[in-house]
Coordinates of C-alpha atoms and ligand atoms in Angstrom, one line a residue:
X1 CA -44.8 -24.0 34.2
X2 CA -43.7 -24.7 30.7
X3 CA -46.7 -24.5 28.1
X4 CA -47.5 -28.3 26.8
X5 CA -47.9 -28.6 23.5
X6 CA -51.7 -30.1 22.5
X7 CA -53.5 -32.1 19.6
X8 CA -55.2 -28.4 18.6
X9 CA -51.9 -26.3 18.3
X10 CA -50.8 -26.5 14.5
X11 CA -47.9 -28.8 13.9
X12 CA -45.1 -26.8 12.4
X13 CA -44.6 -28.3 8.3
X14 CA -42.2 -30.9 7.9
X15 CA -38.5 -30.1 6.4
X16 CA -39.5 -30.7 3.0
X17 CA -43.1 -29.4 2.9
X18 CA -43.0 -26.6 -0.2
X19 CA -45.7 -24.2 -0.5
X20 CA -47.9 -23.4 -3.9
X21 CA -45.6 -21.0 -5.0
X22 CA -42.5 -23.5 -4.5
X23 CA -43.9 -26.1 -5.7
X24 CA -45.2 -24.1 -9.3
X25 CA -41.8 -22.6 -9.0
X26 CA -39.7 -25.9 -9.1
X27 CA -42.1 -27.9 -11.5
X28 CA -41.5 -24.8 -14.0
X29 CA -38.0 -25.2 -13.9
X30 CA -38.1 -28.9 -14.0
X31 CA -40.1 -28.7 -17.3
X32 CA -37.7 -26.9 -18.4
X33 CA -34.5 -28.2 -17.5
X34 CA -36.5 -31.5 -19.5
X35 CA -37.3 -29.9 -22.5
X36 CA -34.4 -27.0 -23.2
X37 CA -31.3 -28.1 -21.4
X38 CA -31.6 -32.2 -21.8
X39 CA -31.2 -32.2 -25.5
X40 CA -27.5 -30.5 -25.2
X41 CA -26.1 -32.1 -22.5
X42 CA -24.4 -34.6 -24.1
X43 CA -22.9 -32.1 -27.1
X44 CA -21.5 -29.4 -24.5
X45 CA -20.3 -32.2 -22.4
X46 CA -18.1 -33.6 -25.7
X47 CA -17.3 -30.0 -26.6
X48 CA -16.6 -28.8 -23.8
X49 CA -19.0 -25.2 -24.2
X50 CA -22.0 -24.3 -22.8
X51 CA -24.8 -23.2 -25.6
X52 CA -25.2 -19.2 -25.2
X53 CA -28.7 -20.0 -26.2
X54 CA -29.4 -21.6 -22.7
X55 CA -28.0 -18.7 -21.0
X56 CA -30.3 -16.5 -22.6
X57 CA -33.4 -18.5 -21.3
X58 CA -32.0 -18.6 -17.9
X59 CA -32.4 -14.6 -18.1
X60 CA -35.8 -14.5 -19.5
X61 CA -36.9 -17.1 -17.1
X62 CA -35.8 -15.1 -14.5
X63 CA -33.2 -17.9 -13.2
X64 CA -30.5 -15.2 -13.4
X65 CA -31.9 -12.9 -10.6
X66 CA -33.5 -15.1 -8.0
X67 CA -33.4 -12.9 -5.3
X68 CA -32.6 -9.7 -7.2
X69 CA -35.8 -7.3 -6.1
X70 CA -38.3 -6.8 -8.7
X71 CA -37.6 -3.2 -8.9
X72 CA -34.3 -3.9 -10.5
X73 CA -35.7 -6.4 -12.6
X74 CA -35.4 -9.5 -10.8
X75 CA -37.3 -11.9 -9.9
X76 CA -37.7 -10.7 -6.3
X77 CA -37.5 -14.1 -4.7
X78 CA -35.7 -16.1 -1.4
X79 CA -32.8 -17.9 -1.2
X80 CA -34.6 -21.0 -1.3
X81 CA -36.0 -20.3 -4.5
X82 CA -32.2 -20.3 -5.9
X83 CA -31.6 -23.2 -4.1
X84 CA -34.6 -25.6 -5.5
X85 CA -34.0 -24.0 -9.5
X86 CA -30.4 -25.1 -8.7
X87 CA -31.8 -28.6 -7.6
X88 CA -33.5 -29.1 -10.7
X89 CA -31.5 -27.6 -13.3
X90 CA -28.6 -30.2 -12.0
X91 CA -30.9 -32.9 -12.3
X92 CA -30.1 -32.6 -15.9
X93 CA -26.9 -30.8 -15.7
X94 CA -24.9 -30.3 -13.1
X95 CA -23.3 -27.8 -15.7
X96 CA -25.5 -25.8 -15.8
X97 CA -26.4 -26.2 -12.2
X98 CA -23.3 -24.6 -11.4
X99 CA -23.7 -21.2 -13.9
X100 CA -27.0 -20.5 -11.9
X101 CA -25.9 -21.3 -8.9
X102 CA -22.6 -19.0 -8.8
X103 CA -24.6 -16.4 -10.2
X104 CA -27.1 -16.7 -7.4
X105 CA -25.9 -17.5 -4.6
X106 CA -22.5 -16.1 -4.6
X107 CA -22.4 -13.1 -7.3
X108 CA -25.7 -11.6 -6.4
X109 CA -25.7 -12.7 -2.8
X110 CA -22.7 -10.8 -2.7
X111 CA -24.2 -7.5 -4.5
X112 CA -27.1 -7.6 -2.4
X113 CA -25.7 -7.9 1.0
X114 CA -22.7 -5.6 0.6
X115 CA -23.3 -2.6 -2.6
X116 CA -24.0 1.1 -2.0
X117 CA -27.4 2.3 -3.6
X118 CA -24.9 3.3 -6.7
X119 CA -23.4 0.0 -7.3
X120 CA -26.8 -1.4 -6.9
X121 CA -28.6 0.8 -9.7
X122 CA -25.8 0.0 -11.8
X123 CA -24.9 -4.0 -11.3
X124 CA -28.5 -5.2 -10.6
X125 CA -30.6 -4.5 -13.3
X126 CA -27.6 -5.9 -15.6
X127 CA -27.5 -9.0 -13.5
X128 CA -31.2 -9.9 -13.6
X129 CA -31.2 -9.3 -17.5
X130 CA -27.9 -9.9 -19.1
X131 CA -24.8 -10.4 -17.6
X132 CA -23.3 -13.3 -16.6
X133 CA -21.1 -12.9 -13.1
X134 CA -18.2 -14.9 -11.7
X135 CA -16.7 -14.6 -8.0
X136 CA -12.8 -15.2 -8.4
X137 CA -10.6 -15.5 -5.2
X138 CA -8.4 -18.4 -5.5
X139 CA -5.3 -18.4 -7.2
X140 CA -2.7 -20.5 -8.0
X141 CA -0.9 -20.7 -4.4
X142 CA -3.8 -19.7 -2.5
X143 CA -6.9 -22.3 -2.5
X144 CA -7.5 -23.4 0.7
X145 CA -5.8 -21.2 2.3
X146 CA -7.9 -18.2 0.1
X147 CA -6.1 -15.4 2.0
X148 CA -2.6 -16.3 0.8
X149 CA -3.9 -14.8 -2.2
X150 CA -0.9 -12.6 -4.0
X151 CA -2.9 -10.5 -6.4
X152 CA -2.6 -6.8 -5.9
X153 CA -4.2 -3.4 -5.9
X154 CA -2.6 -0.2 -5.1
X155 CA -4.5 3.4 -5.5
X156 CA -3.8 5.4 -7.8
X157 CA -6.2 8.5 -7.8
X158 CA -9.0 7.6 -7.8
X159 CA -8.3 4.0 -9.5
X160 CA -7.0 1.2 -7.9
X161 CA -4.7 -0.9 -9.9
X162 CA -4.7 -4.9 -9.8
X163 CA -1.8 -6.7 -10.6
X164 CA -1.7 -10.5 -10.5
X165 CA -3.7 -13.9 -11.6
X166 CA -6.7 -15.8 -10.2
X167 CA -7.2 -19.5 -11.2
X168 CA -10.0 -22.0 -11.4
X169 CA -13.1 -19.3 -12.2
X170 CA -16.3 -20.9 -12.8
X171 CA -18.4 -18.9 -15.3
X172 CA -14.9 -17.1 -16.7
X173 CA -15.6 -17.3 -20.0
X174 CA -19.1 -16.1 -20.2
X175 CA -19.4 -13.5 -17.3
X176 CA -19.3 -10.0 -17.9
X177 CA -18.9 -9.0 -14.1
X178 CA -16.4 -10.3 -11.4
X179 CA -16.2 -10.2 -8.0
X180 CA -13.0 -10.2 -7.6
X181 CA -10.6 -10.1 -4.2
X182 CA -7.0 -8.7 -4.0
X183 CA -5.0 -7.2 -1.2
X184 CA -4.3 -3.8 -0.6
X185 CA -1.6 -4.2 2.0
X186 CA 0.1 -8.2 1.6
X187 CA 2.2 -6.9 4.8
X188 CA -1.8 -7.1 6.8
X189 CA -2.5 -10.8 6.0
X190 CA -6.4 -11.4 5.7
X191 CA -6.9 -7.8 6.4
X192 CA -5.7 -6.8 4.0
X193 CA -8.2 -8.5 1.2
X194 CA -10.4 -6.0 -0.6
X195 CA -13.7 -6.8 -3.0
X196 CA -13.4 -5.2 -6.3
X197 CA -16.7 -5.2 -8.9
X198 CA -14.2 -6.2 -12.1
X199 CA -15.9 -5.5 -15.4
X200 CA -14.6 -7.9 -18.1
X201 CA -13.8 -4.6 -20.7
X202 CA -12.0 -2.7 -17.9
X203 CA -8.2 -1.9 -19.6
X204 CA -6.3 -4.6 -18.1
X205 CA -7.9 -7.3 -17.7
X206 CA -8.1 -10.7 -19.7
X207 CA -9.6 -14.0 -19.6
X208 CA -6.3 -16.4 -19.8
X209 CA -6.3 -20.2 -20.0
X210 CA -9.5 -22.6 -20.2
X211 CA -9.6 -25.5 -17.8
X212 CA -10.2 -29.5 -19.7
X213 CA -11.4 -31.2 -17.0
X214 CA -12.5 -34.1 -15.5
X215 CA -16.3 -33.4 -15.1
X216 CA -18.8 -30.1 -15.5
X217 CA -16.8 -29.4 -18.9
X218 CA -19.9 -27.6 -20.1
X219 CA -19.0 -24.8 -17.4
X220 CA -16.3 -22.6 -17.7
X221 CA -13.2 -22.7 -15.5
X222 CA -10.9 -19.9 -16.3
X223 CA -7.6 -18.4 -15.5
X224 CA -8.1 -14.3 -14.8
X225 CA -5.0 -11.9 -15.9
X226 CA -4.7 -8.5 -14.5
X227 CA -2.2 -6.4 -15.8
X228 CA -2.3 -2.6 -14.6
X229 CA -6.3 -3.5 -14.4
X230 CA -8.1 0.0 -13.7
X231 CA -10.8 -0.3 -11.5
X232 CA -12.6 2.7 -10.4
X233 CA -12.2 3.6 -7.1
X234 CA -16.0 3.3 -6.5
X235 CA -16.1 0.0 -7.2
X236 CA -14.9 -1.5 -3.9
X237 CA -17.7 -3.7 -2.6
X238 CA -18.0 -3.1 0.8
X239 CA -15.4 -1.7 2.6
X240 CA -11.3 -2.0 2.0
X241 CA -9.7 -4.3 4.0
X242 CA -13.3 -6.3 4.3
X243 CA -13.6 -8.5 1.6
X244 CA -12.2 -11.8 4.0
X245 CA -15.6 -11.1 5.9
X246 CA -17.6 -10.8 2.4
X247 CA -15.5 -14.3 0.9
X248 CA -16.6 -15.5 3.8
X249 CA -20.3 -14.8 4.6
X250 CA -20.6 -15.6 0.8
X251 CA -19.4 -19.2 0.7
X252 CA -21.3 -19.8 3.3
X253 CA -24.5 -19.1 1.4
X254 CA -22.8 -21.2 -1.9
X255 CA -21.8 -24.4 -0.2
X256 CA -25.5 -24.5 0.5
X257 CA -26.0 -23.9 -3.1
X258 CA -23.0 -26.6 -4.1
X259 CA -25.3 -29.1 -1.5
X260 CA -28.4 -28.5 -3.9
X261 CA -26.4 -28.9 -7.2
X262 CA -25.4 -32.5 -5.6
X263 CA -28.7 -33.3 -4.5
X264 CA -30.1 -32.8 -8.0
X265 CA -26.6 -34.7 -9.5
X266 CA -27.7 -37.3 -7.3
X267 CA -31.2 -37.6 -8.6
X268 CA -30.6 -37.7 -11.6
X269 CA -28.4 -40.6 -11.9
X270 CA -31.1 -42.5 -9.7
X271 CA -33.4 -41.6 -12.1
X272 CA -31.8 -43.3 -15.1
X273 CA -30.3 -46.3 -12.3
X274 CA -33.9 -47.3 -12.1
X275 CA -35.5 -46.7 -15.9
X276 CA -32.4 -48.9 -16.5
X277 CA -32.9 -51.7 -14.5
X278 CA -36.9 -51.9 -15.1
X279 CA -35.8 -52.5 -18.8
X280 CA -33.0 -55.1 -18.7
X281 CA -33.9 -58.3 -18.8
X282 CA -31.2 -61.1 -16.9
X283 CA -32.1 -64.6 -15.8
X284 CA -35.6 -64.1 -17.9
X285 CA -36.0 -61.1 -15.6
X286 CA -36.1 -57.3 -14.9
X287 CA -32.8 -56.8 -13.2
X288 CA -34.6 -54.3 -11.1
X289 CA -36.7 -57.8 -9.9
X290 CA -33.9 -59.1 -8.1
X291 CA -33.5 -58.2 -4.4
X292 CA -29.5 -56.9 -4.7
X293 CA -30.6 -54.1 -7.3
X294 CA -33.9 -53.1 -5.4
X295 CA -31.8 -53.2 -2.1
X296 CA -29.4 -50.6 -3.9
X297 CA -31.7 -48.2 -5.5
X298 CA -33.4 -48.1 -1.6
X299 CA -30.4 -47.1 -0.2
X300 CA -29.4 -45.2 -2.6
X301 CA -33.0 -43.0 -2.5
X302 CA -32.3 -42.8 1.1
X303 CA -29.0 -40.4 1.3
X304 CA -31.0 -38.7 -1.2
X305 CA -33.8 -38.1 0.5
X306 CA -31.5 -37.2 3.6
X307 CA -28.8 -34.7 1.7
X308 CA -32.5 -32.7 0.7
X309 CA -33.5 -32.4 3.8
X310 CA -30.2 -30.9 4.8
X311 CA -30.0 -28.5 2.0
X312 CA -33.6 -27.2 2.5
X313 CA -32.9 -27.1 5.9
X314 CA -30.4 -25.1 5.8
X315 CA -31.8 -22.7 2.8
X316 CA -34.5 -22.1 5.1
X317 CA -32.4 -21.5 8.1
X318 CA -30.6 -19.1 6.2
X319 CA -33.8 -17.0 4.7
X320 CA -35.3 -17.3 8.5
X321 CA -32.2 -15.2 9.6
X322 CA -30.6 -18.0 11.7
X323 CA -26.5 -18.9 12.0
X324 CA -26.5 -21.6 9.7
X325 CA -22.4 -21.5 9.2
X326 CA -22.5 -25.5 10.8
X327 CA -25.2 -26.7 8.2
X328 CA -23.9 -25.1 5.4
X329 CA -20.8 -27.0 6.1
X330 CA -22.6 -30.1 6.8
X331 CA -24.9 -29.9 4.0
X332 CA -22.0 -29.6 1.3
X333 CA -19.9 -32.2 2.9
X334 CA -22.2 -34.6 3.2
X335 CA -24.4 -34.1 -0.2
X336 CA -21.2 -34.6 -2.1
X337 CA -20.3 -37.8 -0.7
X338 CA -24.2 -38.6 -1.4
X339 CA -23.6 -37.4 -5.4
X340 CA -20.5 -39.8 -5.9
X341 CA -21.9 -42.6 -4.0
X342 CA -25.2 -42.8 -6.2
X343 CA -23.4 -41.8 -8.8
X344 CA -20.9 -44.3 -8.8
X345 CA -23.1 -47.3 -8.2
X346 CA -25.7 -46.0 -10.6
X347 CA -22.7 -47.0 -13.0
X348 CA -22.3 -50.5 -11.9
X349 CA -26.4 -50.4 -12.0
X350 CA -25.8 -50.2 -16.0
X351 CA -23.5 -52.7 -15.8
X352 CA -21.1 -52.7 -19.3
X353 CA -23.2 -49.5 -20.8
X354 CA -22.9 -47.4 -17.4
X355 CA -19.3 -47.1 -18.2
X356 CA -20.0 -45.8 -21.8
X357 CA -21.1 -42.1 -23.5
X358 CA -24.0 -44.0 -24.9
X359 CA -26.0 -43.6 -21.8
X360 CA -25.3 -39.8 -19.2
X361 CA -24.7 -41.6 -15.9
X362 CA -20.9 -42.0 -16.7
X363 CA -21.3 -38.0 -17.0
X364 CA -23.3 -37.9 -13.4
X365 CA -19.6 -39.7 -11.7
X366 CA -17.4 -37.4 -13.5
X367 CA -19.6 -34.5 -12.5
X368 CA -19.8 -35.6 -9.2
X369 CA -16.0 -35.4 -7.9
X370 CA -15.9 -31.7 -7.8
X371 CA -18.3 -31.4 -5.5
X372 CA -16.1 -32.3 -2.5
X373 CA -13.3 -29.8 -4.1
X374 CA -14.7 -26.1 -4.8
X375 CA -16.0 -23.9 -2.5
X376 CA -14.0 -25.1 0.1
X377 CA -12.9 -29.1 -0.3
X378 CA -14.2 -31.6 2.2
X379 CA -11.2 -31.4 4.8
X380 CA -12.2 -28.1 5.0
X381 CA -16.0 -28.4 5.8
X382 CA -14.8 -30.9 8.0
X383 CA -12.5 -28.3 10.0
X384 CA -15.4 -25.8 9.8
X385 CA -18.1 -28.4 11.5
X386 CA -15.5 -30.2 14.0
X387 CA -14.6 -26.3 14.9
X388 CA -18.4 -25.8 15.5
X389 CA -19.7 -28.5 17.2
X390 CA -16.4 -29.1 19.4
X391 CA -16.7 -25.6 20.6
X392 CA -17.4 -25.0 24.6
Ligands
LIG1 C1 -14.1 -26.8 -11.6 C2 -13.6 -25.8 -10.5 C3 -14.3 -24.6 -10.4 C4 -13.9 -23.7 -9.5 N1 -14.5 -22.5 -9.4 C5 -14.0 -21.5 -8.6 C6 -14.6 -20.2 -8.6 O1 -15.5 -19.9 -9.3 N2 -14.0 -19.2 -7.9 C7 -12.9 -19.5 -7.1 O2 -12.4 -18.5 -6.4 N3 -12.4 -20.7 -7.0 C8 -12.9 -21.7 -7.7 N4 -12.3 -23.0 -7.7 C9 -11.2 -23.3 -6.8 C10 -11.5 -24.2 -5.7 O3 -12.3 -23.5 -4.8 C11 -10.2 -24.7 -5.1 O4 -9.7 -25.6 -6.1 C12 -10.4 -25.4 -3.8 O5 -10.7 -24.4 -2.8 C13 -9.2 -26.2 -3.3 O6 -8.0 -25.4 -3.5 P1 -6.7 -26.0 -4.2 O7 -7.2 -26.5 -5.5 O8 -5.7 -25.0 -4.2 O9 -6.3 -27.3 -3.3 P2 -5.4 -27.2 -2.0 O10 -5.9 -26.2 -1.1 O11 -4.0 -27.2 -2.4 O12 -5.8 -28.6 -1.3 C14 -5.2 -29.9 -1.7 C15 -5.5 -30.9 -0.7 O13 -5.0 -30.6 0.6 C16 -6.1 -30.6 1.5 N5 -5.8 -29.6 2.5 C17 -5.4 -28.3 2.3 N6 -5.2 -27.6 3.5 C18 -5.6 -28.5 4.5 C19 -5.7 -28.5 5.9 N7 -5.4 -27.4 6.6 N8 -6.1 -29.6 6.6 C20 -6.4 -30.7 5.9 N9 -6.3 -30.8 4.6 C21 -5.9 -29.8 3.9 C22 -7.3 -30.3 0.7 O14 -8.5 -30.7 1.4 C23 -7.1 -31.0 -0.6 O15 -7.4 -32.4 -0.4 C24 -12.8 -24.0 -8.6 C25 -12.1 -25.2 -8.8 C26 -12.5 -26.1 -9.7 C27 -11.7 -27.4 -9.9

C-alpha cells in the first residue's frame, strides 16, 4: 500500500523559499549592486567600458568565486548562490550581470568539474582573487552550430599550437584566462574539439576587435586572434577530443545563469515602470490609478514571478544532482521572452521619457534582446526542449 501523506509530515518548502544564509547572501549583494554599481551604469553604458573599479569589488566580495572551495580562496558556495548574486547584480546591470555570471557559471564551472589537482592549484586561487575569465567557442562561421568551429591546434612537443579566430567573447577585454575550444583533428567532426586553459600573455595570442553593440555595451564582446598561440601541453582541460561534452555540460549550467540575469533585467525595469507611474500625474491623477496601467504592471509581475521560479528551480535541480538539461532550456527561453516583454512595455509605461537616456528603462530593452541570442539563441532552446519532451 502506498504511504499517504498526513497533516504531521513536514511539507517540503516552496520553490522560492530561501534559507538565512540566502536570504543574508542576496540582500548583501542587493545593497550593493544599489550603492556601488547604480551610480555607473549610465556612464559605462554611454562609454561603452566597464569601471575596473567594480571588478575589483566583485573579487573582494567574493562574487568572483562563488563556488570556488574555500581552500583555494573562494567563497565555497552552490550554484544557486551564483545564480541569486547574478539575479541581483542585473537588477541594476545586466552588464555586469553577465561578467559574474560567465565567470561563475561557465569559467569556473568549467574548472571545477573538469581540471586535474595541478590546473586546479594553479587556476583557482587566481580565479577567486584576480582574474577575470572568458569561455570562447564560437567563431565567425560556427555559432549555432559551435562544432563547425575552424580554429586549430596541432602538437608540437609538448605544446600544442592554435591557429585561428573566435568571435563574440564576453569578458574579452578584461579576462586574463580563457577557456578556449579548438579541434585537433577537423577530419573527426565534434570529436575532434579539445578545451585549452588560454592565458591572455601566452606568445600568440591577442585580443582583436571590440564589439558596439546594441545593448550590455558595458561588457566586453571581443574578437580572439591566435597566431602560432603556444599552449602548454598540460593545459588541456579534460581530455582531447572531449571538450564538445565539456561546451556542452557547461552551457547547460550558463543558460540557467543567462535565465537569472533576465529575471533580474526584468525586475528592474518593473521597478522603475511602477515608481514612474505612482509619480505622474494624468487626468488630475496617478497614472498608476488607472485600471489599464495597474492591469499591466500585474501581468507584468506575474511572468516575473514565474521566470523565478523556473530559474531557482532549476539551480536547485542542478545543485541536488538531478538532469536538469530540459529546464535549463526552458528556463532561458522563456526568461528572455519575460525580460523583453516587461522591458518593452515598461517603456510605453514612461510614455515620451521611457524612450529617452534621461530615465535607464530604454537601457533595460536594449539589454534585453541578447538574451534570446547567446548561449544558444531561442530556436535552439527550443530544439533542445521539443527534443526532450517529444522523446519516447
Ligand atoms: C553580446 C554577445 C556575447 C556573446 N558571448 C559569447 C561568449 O562569451 N562566448 C562564446 O563562445 N560566444 C558568445 N557569443 C556568441 C553567441 O553564443 C552566438 O552569437 C549565438 O550562439 C548565435 O550564433 P550566431 O550569431 O552565429 O547566429 P546563427 O547561428 O547564424 O543564427 C542565426 C539565426 O538562425 C537561427 N538558426 C540557426 N540554426 C538553426 C536551426 N538549426 N534551426 C532553426 N533556426 C536556426 C538562429 O536561431 C538565429 O535566429 C556572444 C554573442 C553576443 C552577441
Amino acid at each position: 500500500m502506498s504511504q499517504v501523506l498526513t497533516a504531521a509530515t513536514p511539507a517540503p518548502p516552496p520553490l522560492v523559499a530561501l534559507t538565512e544564509d540566502e536570504v543574508l547572501f542576496r540582500d548583501n549583494v542587493r545593497q550593493f549592486a544599489n550603492e556601488s554599481i547604480r551610480p555607473h551604469v549610465r556612464e559605462m553604458d554611454e562609454k561603452g567600458v566597464f569601471d575596473p573599479g567594480i571588478i575589483q569589488q566583485f573579487f573582494q566580495l567574493g562574487l568572483m568565486g562563488i563556488e570556488i572551495p574555500e581552500h583555494f580562496g573562494g567563497a565555497g558556495g552552490r550554484f544557486f548562490e551564483s545564480i541569486l548574486a547574478v539575479e541581483e547584480i542585473s537588477r541594476v546591470d545586466p552588464s555586469a550581470g553577465v561578467i559574474v555570471d560567465v565567470q561563475n557559471t561557465l569559467v569556473n564551472n568549467a574548472l571545477l568539474r573538469w581540471t586535474t589537482d595541478d590546473q586546479k592549484k594553479r587556476y583557482l586561487p587566481k580565479m577567486a582573487s584576480n582574474t577575470v575569465g572568458a569561455y570562447a567557442l564560437s567563431e565567425a562561421g560556427s555559432g549555432s552550430d559551435a562544432f563547425a568551429m575552424q580554429t586549430r591546434a596541432e602538437l608540437k612537443g609538448n605544446e600544442y599550437v592554435l591557429n585561428g579566430r573566435k568571435l563574440w567573447i564576453t569578458n574579452g577585454k578584461e579576462a586574463g584566462l580563457f577557456v578556449l575550444f579548438a579541434t585537433v583533428d577537423p577530419s573527426a567532426g565534434y570529436k575532434g574539439i579539445t578545451a585549452f586553459l588560454v592565458e591572455k600573455n601566452f606568445p600568440g595570442f591577442s585580443v582583436g576587435k571590440k564589439e558596439d553593440k546594441l545593448g550590455i555595451r558595458a561588457s566586453s564582446t571581443c574578437e580572439l586572434i591566435l597566431e602560432d598561440c603556444r599552449v602548454p601541453r598540460e593545459n588541456v582541460l579534460g581530455e582531447v577530443g572531449k571538450g564538445y561534452k565539456i561546451a556542452i555540460e557547461t552551457l547547460n549550467e550558463g543558460r540557467i545563469g543567462i535565465g537569472a540575469q533576465m529575471v533580474g533585467l526584468a525586475a528592474g525595469a518593473w521597478e522603475h515602470a511602477l515608481k514612474y507611474s505612482q509619480e505622474r500625474k494624468q487626468f488630475g491623477k496617478n497614472i498608476s490609478e488607472f485600471q489599464g496601467i495597474q492591469f499591466q504592471l500585474a501581468q507584468m509581475a506575474t511572468e516575473i514571478e514565474a521566470a523565478r521560479m523556473m530559474v531557482y528551480n532549476a539551480a536547485r535541480m542542478k545543485d541536488a544532482g538531478m538532469n536538469f538539461v530540459k529546464e535549463a532550456a526552458m528556463t532561458k527561453l522563456f526568461a528572455s521572452q519575460v525580460a523583453e516583454r516587461v522591458s518593452s512595455l515598461s517603456v510605453e509605461i514612461l510614455g515620451g521619457v521611457g524612450f529617452t537616456k534621461d530615465y535607464p528603462v530604454e537601457k533595460y530593452y536594449r539589454d534585453a534582446k541578447i538574451g534570446k541570442i547567446y548561449e544558444g539563441t531561442s530556436n535552439m532552446q527550443l530544439q533542445t526542449i521539443a527534443k526532450m519532451v517529444m522523446a519516447k
